[in-house]
Structure formats: C-alpha cells, structure tokens
Amino acid sequence: MNVKADTRNYSDIDCDALVIGVFEGERPEKGAETGILSDIDSRLGGVLSSLFETGEFNGKPGESAYVHHAGNLKAKRVLFAGLGKQADFNIDGLRRMAGSATRLLRGKKVRRFAIVRRSQLPLPEAAQAVVEAALLSLFDADKYYTSDKTESRLEEMILAARDTESGDQGAQAELNKAIERGRIVAEATNFARDIINEPSNLMTPTDLARIAAEGARSFGLGIDVLDADKMKELGMGALLGVAQGSEEPPKLIVLTYNPSTASDETVAIVGKGITFDTGGISIKPSEGMEKMKYDMAGGATVIAAMRAIAQLRPAVKVIGVVPATENMPGGGAQRPGDVVTSMAGKTIEVINTDAEGRLVLADALTYAKKLGATRIVDLATLTGAVSVALGDIYVAIMGNDQPWIDDVITAGKAAGEKIWQLPLDREYREQIKSEIADIQNIGGRKAGTITAAYFLREFVDETPWAHLDIAGTAWNESAKPYLAVGPTGVCVRTLVNLVDSVAGKSLK
Ligand code: BES
Ligand code: ZN
Ligand code: ZN
C-alpha cells in the first residue's frame, strides 16, 4: 500500500473512504461555521447527528460507523472512528484507531482511503505512527492458505493533513520524511513477522543465514556467516553444545552497518536464533511445542532492524549478531550434566538442555565484544517465566548500566513498545553457582527471567549491556488493534529508535 500526504481540504480528496476520528462526547455544534464535525454533518445531511441521537455511535475507542452517502464530498464513503476521551488521547490511541480503521476498510474492499487529521499531536510523530499502525495492521499469517486468503485491494492511504500549511516547504518535507520512516520500520517489522511465522522445516539456520545475506545484498550491509568449523576454531563450545543434537548445521550470522560518518560507538544488537526448540534431552511437553518455531524471534528482529537501519542511515556503526541453531534431542545431543567451555573461557555445567538460549547467546555476546562492540543490547525469547511476570504486555529489560537501560526504555516508549525493568542484583548470582564448573545454566524455580539474564551478564563484563526478554510479547495469542494473532515483530522499532538515539539524533 502506497502512502502520501495531501494538504487539500478533506472534502476535496477524491477516494473510496474518508476516515474521520471522533472524540467521545464530541458533537457537531449546531450552527457553527467552522469545525469539521459540523461541516461534515451538514455535508452528509445530518447523518452524524442522527448517529449520536440513536446512540449508534458515541466516539468510544474501537467504535465505528461506516456511512454510504450521496452528500457533497469527493469521497464515496465516510468511516467515523471512535478516539475515546480527548483528555486521554495520545499517540498510542492514534495507532489503535489507524490500525483498526485500515483493517476494517480492507474488509470493505476499499482501494484508496484518507485519514483526516483530528488531534493536536505533533505532526511528524503522528504521521509516522499512523503509517506504522496502518501497515502493521495489514499483516496476516495466512501465507500457507491455498484458498480463503485475506484479500486486500488497498492501494493507497492518504494523510489528509491540512494544517501543514501547504506553503511551508520545511513542514512538508518533514511530513514526507516521517511517512517514509514509518513505512521503512513497518515494512521491516512485517518482514520480521514473516520469517518468525515460517515453520521450522522451512526456516532452518541455513535458511535464516540465506535470508540475512539476501537482505545484506539488497540494502548494502556487510555479512559474514560463521559455520561450525569456524565456531570450533573460535572455541564456541556453548553454541556448539546446543547445535550438536541437530542434523541442521548451525550458523552464526553477522551483519554490519558501517556508515562513512559515525560516532566512536559500535552498537551490537544480538538476537537468539533458535529455529526450533524441542528442549533437547530435557525435552518439552508436546502440547504447544509447535510454538517453538518462534524461538528465533530475537534473531529475526535483529535481521529486520538491520535492514531498516541500512535504509535510514544513522551516523553510528551497528553490528547485528544472530547465533542460529536448532535445539534437538538427536543421538549426538548434549546431556544434562555435560560441561562445555565457552568462547570466553568460562566453563558451564548444562543442567537443563532446554535453557539453550543463554548458551548460544553467551558465545554470541563474546563474539560481539571481539568485533568491537562498545554497547550491547540482546533480544531473546529466553524464559517462559517472563510471561508469568509481565504477561504479553511488557517486554522485560535487565542490564548492567542504568543509563543504557533507560535509553532502551525511552526508545521503546517512542515506538509504542512497553518495556519494564526487572532487578539484576549480585545476590541472584548465587542461584547459578555450579559445583563443578564456573557457572550452571539454570537457577532453579525462583526468578527465572532474572537468573537467565544474570547468566548472560557473566559474558559481557563491563561493556554497557541490556537484555530484552521477549518470550511473552513476540507472539500474540489474541488479536490487538493493530497486531493480528501470531508474530508481533516486537522491538524492531525500539532497536531502530535506540540506534538513532546513539547516533545523536533526536528520537522521532
Ligand atoms: N524458548 C524457551 C522459552 C520460551 C518459553 C519462549 C515459552 C517462548 C515461550 C527457552 O529456551 C526455555 O525453554 N526456557 C526454559 C528455561 C528453564 C529450563 C530454566 C523455560 O522458560 O522454561
Ligand atoms: Zn529451551
Ligand atoms: Zn528456547
């Protein structure tokens, strides 16, 4: 779907449907000369007033009324969309409205529609949010349906933003930039959702590496894919230990974005890429195991964020690192109780082979440091416990550097992605002490999300690092206003904002 801005009066915009947001309790003022609601009400011969009178539509969030009319408007139809109470309205409310309106209009077989600006929210941010929500709302996980696929005729969305003062070139350019940015990050997020949604027989570590390489070629990123021999040479015993139970060869994918003008920082984004997690010898129950295809969501997020970064060109070096392997219980699989030596030299007692994410990340974090990372953020579907703590609403964050953690949380806020910090005090280290090795890979029943993060902390030393546990938020069990059931692509947008903030740009 194409997106463009149009600064003409809404009544002159020629399209299949106009979307007009209405705040709860807002009414067309009788006899008022200005004001869009009274204007549209009179153009539609009082339809809006009658919707209010009958109680059919009140402007509550999520409410809508679709009107076919013969009034004096260029648009063929009008969709009134509830915005909720004006005092509570914010960018997230705007996202929800734009997302649900877009999906609704797709269902009505609309080709071109315009969203009319109603709020006073700052224009570039509001425009970006609308574009993101609209494009994200159109994702459906129906690739493998051979019939009954969701049909979309949507060709164009128009942002009817009359208050850009058409004469103001600067404002116009800024608006177009915001639209473009919204499109880039939404497309990257949907790309992540596509690869997360792939079944594991069609998304092996080799497939993931191929997709990363294709993206690197199209968007001008550096790429290096390490195979098992190279991992052996580097001493990546923790990653190889997980991979040894699988017939599929592991890959360590490294993407590099290296702009000509850059700050001194190198940001590493590291994502867990377990293309299927059976649990290994500590095998998982079969019920729900099919979901473990999304255990590479962190890795997909990194690959997707790198392609957005390549297009947006922030002035900072970024490396994306994805340790990719299956976790299978093959004849050669590692056993509970095995001891492996990580690339950092630390020995690890593998008490539970299902706590594999932290093992592959341990070597990936060490490798990111070897590549010169000065700040690290990792993302992983690491623990079931994070869903117990935060449900599917908040991503958990922990780290070793408060300002860096705050930067990530702020980047998330600007993206409409909620991130909540959990503690990571030294006392938690006790739970991962091993009797025979430097560390063990599980910490018992208590504070599972925290002990997993503490394990990772042992491999980053002093480098500012933040860890995001996305196990609760990477997959939607039920639809949200602009995110269908299935993979969410959570944190692609947060990462893009974060890298931007390091590059010294203001957050958009
Ligand atoms: N991939 C899982 C975590 C997970 C669970 C992701 C549910 C998405 C949904 C991870 O590898 C795992 O199995 N973690 C174990 C750790 C335990 C053995 C300490 C868990 O959370 O049960
Ligand atoms: Zn596991
Ligand atoms: Zn896992």
PDB file of N, CA and C and ligand atoms in Angstrom, residues 272 274 277 292 295 354 356-357 381-382, ligand 3:
ATOM      1  N   LYS A 272      18.650 -14.061  19.765  1.00  0.00           N
ATOM      2  CA  LYS A 272      18.577 -15.529  19.854  1.00  0.00           C
ATOM      3  C   LYS A 272      17.918 -16.097  18.595  1.00  0.00           C
ATOM      4  N   ILE A 274      17.138 -19.556  17.762  1.00  0.00           N
ATOM      5  CA  ILE A 274      16.844 -20.999  17.831  1.00  0.00           C
ATOM      6  C   ILE A 274      15.675 -21.269  16.884  1.00  0.00           C
ATOM      7  N   ASP A 277      12.962 -25.121  19.130  1.00  0.00           N
ATOM      8  CA  ASP A 277      13.404 -25.511  20.472  1.00  0.00           C
ATOM      9  C   ASP A 277      12.553 -26.665  20.992  1.00  0.00           C
ATOM     10  N   MET A 292       7.324 -23.379  19.318  1.00  0.00           N
ATOM     11  CA  MET A 292       8.760 -23.124  19.479  1.00  0.00           C
ATOM     12  C   MET A 292       9.484 -22.818  18.168  1.00  0.00           C
ATOM     13  N   ASP A 295      11.130 -19.346  18.411  1.00  0.00           N
ATOM     14  CA  ASP A 295      12.270 -19.142  19.309  1.00  0.00           C
ATOM     15  C   ASP A 295      13.441 -18.434  18.615  1.00  0.00           C
ATOM     16  N   ASP A 354      17.175 -27.465  27.974  1.00  0.00           N
ATOM     17  CA  ASP A 354      16.137 -26.555  27.472  1.00  0.00           C
ATOM     18  C   ASP A 354      16.492 -25.086  27.756  1.00  0.00           C
ATOM     19  N   GLU A 356      18.719 -23.341  26.534  1.00  0.00           N
ATOM     20  CA  GLU A 356      19.743 -23.302  25.479  1.00  0.00           C
ATOM     21  C   GLU A 356      20.005 -21.886  24.969  1.00  0.00           C
ATOM     22  N   GLY A 357      18.995 -21.017  25.123  1.00  0.00           N
ATOM     23  CA  GLY A 357      19.131 -19.664  24.570  1.00  0.00           C
ATOM     24  C   GLY A 357      20.323 -18.945  25.181  1.00  0.00           C
ATOM     25  N   THR A 381      13.716 -14.763  23.124  1.00  0.00           N
ATOM     26  CA  THR A 381      12.571 -15.447  23.721  1.00  0.00           C
ATOM     27  C   THR A 381      13.190 -16.408  24.749  1.00  0.00           C
ATOM     28  N   LEU A 382      13.610 -15.832  25.868  1.00  0.00           N
ATOM     29  CA  LEU A 382      14.520 -16.587  26.742  1.00  0.00           C
ATOM     30  C   LEU A 382      13.827 -17.425  27.802  1.00  0.00           C
TER      31      LEU A 382
HETATM   32 ZN    ZN B   3      14.480 -21.511  23.622  1.00  0.00          ZN
END
